PDB file of C-alpha atoms in Angstrom:
ATOM      1  CA  UNK A   2      -6.604  60.630  34.737  1.00 94.00           C
ATOM      2  CA  UNK A   3      -9.489  62.106  32.744  1.00 93.00           C
ATOM      3  CA  UNK A   4     -12.489  60.862  34.592  1.00 96.00           C
ATOM      4  CA  UNK A   5     -14.436  61.534  37.552  1.00 95.00           C
ATOM      5  CA  UNK A   6     -14.151  57.967  38.990  1.00 95.00           C
ATOM      6  CA  UNK A   7     -10.044  57.828  38.449  1.00 96.00           C
ATOM      7  CA  UNK A   8      -9.905  61.159  40.085  1.00 97.00           C
ATOM      8  CA  UNK A   9     -12.048  60.656  43.076  1.00 96.00           C
ATOM      9  CA  UNK A  10     -10.098  57.266  43.652  1.00 95.00           C
ATOM     10  CA  UNK A  11      -6.971  59.180  43.345  1.00 97.00           C
ATOM     11  CA  UNK A  12      -7.966  61.903  46.021  1.00 96.00           C
ATOM     12  CA  UNK A  13      -9.149  59.055  48.205  1.00 95.00           C
ATOM     13  CA  UNK A  14      -6.137  56.417  47.996  1.00 95.00           C
ATOM     14  CA  UNK A  15      -3.543  59.258  48.359  1.00 94.00           C
ATOM     15  CA  UNK A  16      -5.457  61.179  50.847  1.00 94.00           C
ATOM     16  CA  UNK A  17      -5.122  64.331  48.635  1.00 95.00           C
ATOM     17  CA  UNK A  18      -7.525  66.375  50.733  1.00 94.00           C
ATOM     18  CA  UNK A  19      -7.306  69.069  53.140  1.00 92.00           C
ATOM     19  CA  UNK A  20      -9.413  67.868  56.143  1.00 92.00           C
ATOM     20  CA  UNK A  21     -10.388  64.454  57.404  1.00 90.00           C
ATOM     21  CA  UNK A  22     -14.102  65.544  56.903  1.00 89.00           C
ATOM     22  CA  UNK A  23     -13.484  65.820  53.200  1.00 92.00           C
ATOM     23  CA  UNK A  24     -13.877  62.010  52.949  1.00 92.00           C
ATOM     24  CA  UNK A  25     -17.402  62.212  53.427  1.00 93.00           C
ATOM     25  CA  UNK A  26     -17.798  65.171  51.026  1.00 92.00           C
ATOM     26  CA  UNK A  27     -16.126  62.866  48.143  1.00 94.00           C
ATOM     27  CA  UNK A  28     -18.185  59.862  49.089  1.00 93.00           C
ATOM     28  CA  UNK A  29     -21.578  61.962  49.196  1.00 94.00           C
ATOM     29  CA  UNK A  30     -20.987  63.348  45.594  1.00 94.00           C
ATOM     30  CA  UNK A  31     -20.449  66.698  46.735  1.00 94.00           C
ATOM     31  CA  UNK A  32     -17.375  67.272  44.533  1.00 95.00           C
ATOM     32  CA  UNK A  33     -18.411  65.861  41.397  1.00 96.00           C
ATOM     33  CA  UNK A  34     -19.577  69.103  39.557  1.00 96.00           C
ATOM     34  CA  UNK A  35     -16.178  70.759  40.880  1.00 95.00           C
ATOM     35  CA  UNK A  36     -14.108  67.948  39.227  1.00 96.00           C
ATOM     36  CA  UNK A  37     -16.553  67.875  36.121  1.00 96.00           C
ATOM     37  CA  UNK A  38     -15.775  71.426  35.656  1.00 95.00           C
ATOM     38  CA  UNK A  39     -11.855  70.760  35.532  1.00 96.00           C
ATOM     39  CA  UNK A  40     -12.313  67.925  33.466  1.00 96.00           C
ATOM     40  CA  UNK A  41     -14.502  69.947  30.764  1.00 95.00           C
ATOM     41  CA  UNK A  42     -11.258  72.613  30.827  1.00 95.00           C
ATOM     42  CA  UNK A  43      -8.700  69.879  29.681  1.00 95.00           C
ATOM     43  CA  UNK A  44      -7.095  70.084  26.301  1.00 93.00           C
ATOM     44  CA  UNK A  45      -7.470  67.028  23.974  1.00 92.00           C
ATOM     45  CA  UNK A  46      -4.330  64.978  24.966  1.00 92.00           C
ATOM     46  CA  UNK A  47      -3.958  66.695  28.302  1.00 95.00           C
ATOM     47  CA  UNK A  48      -3.763  64.148  31.483  1.00 96.00           C
ATOM     48  CA  UNK A  49      -4.313  65.071  35.116  1.00 97.00           C
ATOM     49  CA  UNK A  50      -1.359  63.706  37.145  1.00 97.00           C
ATOM     50  CA  UNK A  51      -2.431  64.951  40.619  1.00 97.00           C
ATOM     51  CA  UNK A  52      -5.819  66.102  42.224  1.00 97.00           C
ATOM     52  CA  UNK A  53      -6.294  67.730  45.158  1.00 96.00           C
ATOM     53  CA  UNK A  54      -9.903  68.610  47.250  1.00 96.00           C
ATOM     54  CA  UNK A  55      -9.280  71.820  49.251  1.00 93.00           C
ATOM     55  CA  UNK A  56     -11.407  74.243  50.886  1.00 88.00           C
ATOM     56  CA  UNK A  57     -10.628  78.037  49.490  1.00 90.00           C
ATOM     57  CA  UNK A  58      -7.774  78.945  47.306  1.00 94.00           C
ATOM     58  CA  UNK A  59      -6.284  82.166  47.334  1.00 94.00           C
ATOM     59  CA  UNK A  60      -3.971  84.000  45.073  1.00 90.00           C
ATOM     60  CA  UNK A  61      -1.787  85.895  47.231  1.00 87.00           C
ATOM     61  CA  UNK A  62      -3.990  87.800  49.860  1.00 88.00           C
ATOM     62  CA  UNK A  63      -7.247  87.478  47.465  1.00 90.00           C
ATOM     63  CA  UNK A  64      -9.669  84.487  47.744  1.00 91.00           C
ATOM     64  CA  UNK A  65     -10.099  82.816  44.053  1.00 91.00           C
ATOM     65  CA  UNK A  66     -12.224  79.795  45.281  1.00 90.00           C
ATOM     66  CA  UNK A  67     -14.518  79.546  48.442  1.00 88.00           C
ATOM     67  CA  UNK A  68     -15.725  76.285  49.482  1.00 89.00           C
ATOM     68  CA  UNK A  69     -15.200  73.016  48.056  1.00 92.00           C
ATOM     69  CA  UNK A  70     -12.412  73.544  45.351  1.00 94.00           C
ATOM     70  CA  UNK A  71     -10.201  71.347  43.259  1.00 96.00           C
ATOM     71  CA  UNK A  72      -6.488  71.446  42.375  1.00 96.00           C
ATOM     72  CA  UNK A  73      -5.124  69.452  39.733  1.00 98.00           C
ATOM     73  CA  UNK A  74      -1.813  69.428  37.823  1.00 97.00           C
ATOM     74  CA  UNK A  75      -1.815  68.242  34.487  1.00 97.00           C
ATOM     75  CA  UNK A  76       1.217  67.739  32.149  1.00 94.00           C
ATOM     76  CA  UNK A  77       0.896  71.196  31.205  1.00 94.00           C
ATOM     77  CA  UNK A  78      -0.568  73.353  33.791  1.00 96.00           C
ATOM     78  CA  UNK A  79      -1.834  73.743  37.304  1.00 96.00           C
ATOM     79  CA  UNK A  80      -5.606  73.868  36.869  1.00 96.00           C
ATOM     80  CA  UNK A  81      -7.983  74.869  39.690  1.00 96.00           C
ATOM     81  CA  UNK A  82     -11.379  76.133  40.303  1.00 94.00           C
ATOM     82  CA  UNK A  83     -14.786  75.519  41.760  1.00 94.00           C
ATOM     83  CA  UNK A  84     -18.783  75.833  41.002  1.00 94.00           C
ATOM     84  CA  UNK A  85     -20.520  77.927  42.977  1.00 90.00           C
ATOM     85  CA  UNK A  86     -23.958  79.028  43.329  1.00 87.00           C
ATOM     86  CA  UNK A  87     -23.673  82.323  41.496  1.00 88.00           C
ATOM     87  CA  UNK A  88     -20.376  81.863  39.726  1.00 88.00           C
ATOM     88  CA  UNK A  89     -17.902  79.313  38.377  1.00 92.00           C
ATOM     89  CA  UNK A  90     -14.039  79.839  38.913  1.00 92.00           C
ATOM     90  CA  UNK A  91     -11.116  78.210  36.767  1.00 93.00           C
ATOM     91  CA  UNK A  92      -7.585  79.537  36.972  1.00 94.00           C
ATOM     92  CA  UNK A  93      -4.803  78.053  35.066  1.00 94.00           C
ATOM     93  CA  UNK A  94      -0.786  78.568  35.654  1.00 94.00           C
ATOM     94  CA  UNK A  95       1.665  76.946  33.272  1.00 93.00           C
ATOM     95  CA  UNK A  96       4.002  74.315  34.656  1.00 92.00           C
ATOM     96  CA  UNK A  97       7.085  76.234  33.408  1.00 89.00           C
ATOM     97  CA  UNK A  98       6.057  79.205  35.511  1.00 91.00           C
ATOM     98  CA  UNK A  99       6.024  77.099  38.771  1.00 93.00           C
ATOM     99  CA  UNK A 100       9.011  77.817  41.027  1.00 91.00           C
ATOM    100  CA  UNK A 101       8.893  75.979  44.103  1.00 92.00           C
ATOM    101  CA  UNK A 102       6.320  74.748  46.897  1.00 95.00           C
ATOM    102  CA  UNK A 103       6.315  76.144  50.425  1.00 95.00           C
ATOM    103  CA  UNK A 104       4.320  75.036  53.555  1.00 94.00           C
ATOM    104  CA  UNK A 105       3.948  76.399  56.692  1.00 91.00           C
ATOM    105  CA  UNK A 106       1.795  75.619  59.980  1.00 88.00           C
ATOM    106  CA  UNK A 107       0.028  77.995  62.538  1.00 84.00           C
ATOM    107  CA  UNK A 108      -1.931  77.415  65.288  1.00 82.00           C
ATOM    108  CA  UNK A 109      -2.863  73.903  66.545  1.00 88.00           C
ATOM    109  CA  UNK A 110      -4.745  72.383  63.878  1.00 90.00           C
ATOM    110  CA  UNK A 111      -4.101  74.385  60.441  1.00 91.00           C
ATOM    111  CA  UNK A 112      -1.228  75.109  57.809  1.00 93.00           C
ATOM    112  CA  UNK A 113      -0.870  76.351  54.256  1.00 94.00           C
ATOM    113  CA  UNK A 114       0.918  75.153  51.346  1.00 96.00           C
ATOM    114  CA  UNK A 115       1.873  77.847  48.830  1.00 95.00           C
ATOM    115  CA  UNK A 116       2.871  77.211  45.147  1.00 96.00           C
ATOM    116  CA  UNK A 117       5.260  79.903  43.961  1.00 93.00           C
ATOM    117  CA  UNK A 118       4.900  80.969  40.482  1.00 92.00           C
ATOM    118  CA  UNK A 119       6.878  83.464  38.299  1.00 87.00           C
ATOM    119  CA  UNK A 120       3.668  85.793  38.801  1.00 88.00           C
ATOM    120  CA  UNK A 121       1.706  84.596  41.710  1.00 91.00           C
ATOM    121  CA  UNK A 122       1.223  82.494  44.629  1.00 93.00           C
ATOM    122  CA  UNK A 123      -1.699  79.967  44.951  1.00 94.00           C
ATOM    123  CA  UNK A 124      -2.460  79.085  48.512  1.00 95.00           C
ATOM    124  CA  UNK A 125      -4.595  76.710  50.117  1.00 93.00           C
ATOM    125  CA  UNK A 126      -5.172  75.616  53.623  1.00 90.00           C
ATOM    126  CA  UNK A 127      -5.309  71.981  55.014  1.00 92.00           C
ATOM    127  CA  UNK A 128      -5.170  70.425  58.663  1.00 93.00           C
ATOM    128  CA  UNK A 129      -1.882  70.707  59.819  1.00 93.00           C
ATOM    129  CA  UNK A 130      -1.115  66.827  59.920  1.00 93.00           C
ATOM    130  CA  UNK A 131      -1.593  66.751  56.150  1.00 94.00           C
ATOM    131  CA  UNK A 132       0.640  69.629  55.205  1.00 94.00           C
ATOM    132  CA  UNK A 133       4.005  67.521  55.103  1.00 94.00           C
ATOM    133  CA  UNK A 134       2.291  64.743  52.712  1.00 95.00           C
ATOM    134  CA  UNK A 135       0.425  67.307  50.702  1.00 96.00           C
ATOM    135  CA  UNK A 136       3.312  69.823  50.034  1.00 95.00           C
ATOM    136  CA  UNK A 137       5.617  66.815  49.056  1.00 96.00           C
ATOM    137  CA  UNK A 138       3.319  64.927  46.790  1.00 97.00           C
ATOM    138  CA  UNK A 139       2.677  68.347  44.831  1.00 97.00           C
ATOM    139  CA  UNK A 140       6.380  69.309  44.774  1.00 95.00           C
ATOM    140  CA  UNK A 141       7.147  65.594  43.521  1.00 96.00           C
ATOM    141  CA  UNK A 142       4.603  65.847  41.115  1.00 96.00           C
ATOM    142  CA  UNK A 143       5.798  69.303  39.417  1.00 95.00           C
ATOM    143  CA  UNK A 144       9.101  67.994  39.567  1.00 93.00           C
ATOM    144  CA  UNK A 145       8.242  64.841  37.429  1.00 94.00           C
ATOM    145  CA  UNK A 146       6.506  66.811  34.797  1.00 94.00           C
ATOM    146  CA  UNK A 147       9.424  69.285  34.688  1.00 89.00           C
ATOM    147  CA  UNK A 148      12.026  66.728  34.442  1.00 89.00           C
ATOM    148  CA  UNK A 149       9.586  64.799  31.709  1.00 88.00           C
ATOM    149  CA  UNK A 150       9.147  67.977  29.718  1.00 82.00           C
ATOM    150  CA  UNK A 151      13.053  68.886  29.774  1.00 81.00           C
ATOM    151  CA  UNK A 152      13.833  65.584  28.560  1.00 81.00           C
ATOM    152  CA  UNK A 153      10.966  65.635  25.465  1.00 78.00           C
ATOM    153  CA  UNK A 154      12.661  69.137  24.482  1.00 70.00           C
ATOM    154  CA  UNK A 155      16.105  67.649  24.430  1.00 56.00           C
ATOM    155  CA  UNK A 156      14.620  64.875  22.377  1.00 48.00           C
ATOM    156  CA  UNK A 157      13.457  67.375  20.232  1.00 44.00           C
ATOM    157  CA  UNK A 158      16.748  69.579  19.832  1.00 50.00           C
ATOM    158  CA  UNK A 159      18.422  66.616  18.778  1.00 54.00           C
ATOM    159  CA  UNK A 160      19.578  66.677  15.090  1.00 62.00           C
ATOM    160  CA  UNK A 161      19.242  63.806  12.868  1.00 72.00           C
ATOM    161  CA  UNK A 162      22.543  62.301  10.987  1.00 76.00           C
ATOM    162  CA  UNK A 163      20.634  63.227   7.689  1.00 77.00           C
ATOM    163  CA  UNK A 164      20.159  66.908   8.610  1.00 79.00           C
ATOM    164  CA  UNK A 165      24.136  67.084   9.955  1.00 81.00           C
ATOM    165  CA  UNK A 166      25.432  65.489   6.837  1.00 82.00           C
ATOM    166  CA  UNK A 167      23.248  68.104   4.849  1.00 85.00           C
ATOM    167  CA  UNK A 168      25.088  70.768   6.906  1.00 84.00           C
ATOM    168  CA  UNK A 169      28.678  69.477   5.974  1.00 82.00           C
ATOM    169  CA  UNK A 170      27.517  69.074   2.379  1.00 87.00           C
ATOM    170  CA  UNK A 171      26.787  72.858   2.499  1.00 85.00           C
ATOM    171  CA  UNK A 172      29.991  73.303   3.944  1.00 84.00           C
ATOM    172  CA  UNK A 173      31.864  71.306   1.440  1.00 85.00           C
ATOM    173  CA  UNK A 174      30.014  73.221  -1.571  1.00 88.00           C
ATOM    174  CA  UNK A 175      31.096  76.597   0.174  1.00 83.00           C
ATOM    175  CA  UNK A 176      34.941  75.155   0.233  1.00 85.00           C
ATOM    176  CA  UNK A 177      34.714  75.589   4.117  1.00 79.00           C
ATOM    177  CA  UNK A 178      35.872  72.023   4.555  1.00 86.00           C
ATOM    178  CA  UNK A 179      37.630  69.545   2.005  1.00 89.00           C
ATOM    179  CA  UNK A 180      36.442  66.517   0.395  1.00 92.00           C
ATOM    180  CA  UNK A 181      38.334  64.342   2.971  1.00 90.00           C
ATOM    181  CA  UNK A 182      36.835  65.975   6.090  1.00 86.00           C
ATOM    182  CA  UNK A 183      33.162  65.630   4.476  1.00 86.00           C
ATOM    183  CA  UNK A 184      33.889  61.807   3.744  1.00 89.00           C
ATOM    184  CA  UNK A 185      35.207  61.307   7.146  1.00 85.00           C
ATOM    185  CA  UNK A 186      32.192  62.999   8.804  1.00 84.00           C
ATOM    186  CA  UNK A 187      29.796  61.110   6.438  1.00 84.00           C
ATOM    187  CA  UNK A 188      31.357  57.759   7.615  1.00 82.00           C
ATOM    188  CA  UNK A 189      31.097  58.786  11.183  1.00 81.00           C
ATOM    189  CA  UNK A 190      27.255  59.983  10.923  1.00 77.00           C
ATOM    190  CA  UNK A 191      26.243  56.870   8.796  1.00 76.00           C
ATOM    191  CA  UNK A 192      28.328  54.537  10.822  1.00 71.00           C
ATOM    192  CA  UNK A 193      30.186  52.525   8.272  1.00 67.00           C
TER     193      UNK A 193
END
């Protein structure tokens, strides 16, 4: 997702908001400046895979964003922030630094979701009935992105047959392997 309309549609279709009253906030366009602020922070090829509207985001005990806030998960990072009357806040955490997602409910109506990272705890509140759904969506998204980047990393680490053949040629030239061993490996690598 890279547009305001796509993000608003995602939030509404996936019920990715903390409270039922947030639907009116979205429909009235009251989140537009917050979403646009997040979109302006994206890197050139960065894509948003998850977006959430919430009220206030905490980092540990400290409040980072107050009022209407947007939390997104991209293919690179968790990016969240808000636009206030006097200041604009943006925070970013690399996906690789995320450890797990935890949730807790308290009282009759409310609960929290915490994204634990290597250095901080990103926490936000939501209505109690939304907690399991939102927690699962966030956890699933983080796992999918982590799995995808791990697979991409493994592909990048694979050595091409030409590179491997070059290494064996160097071993042959150094006298570490015989001509027969080199020829056998060459046939294996080239599939002949």
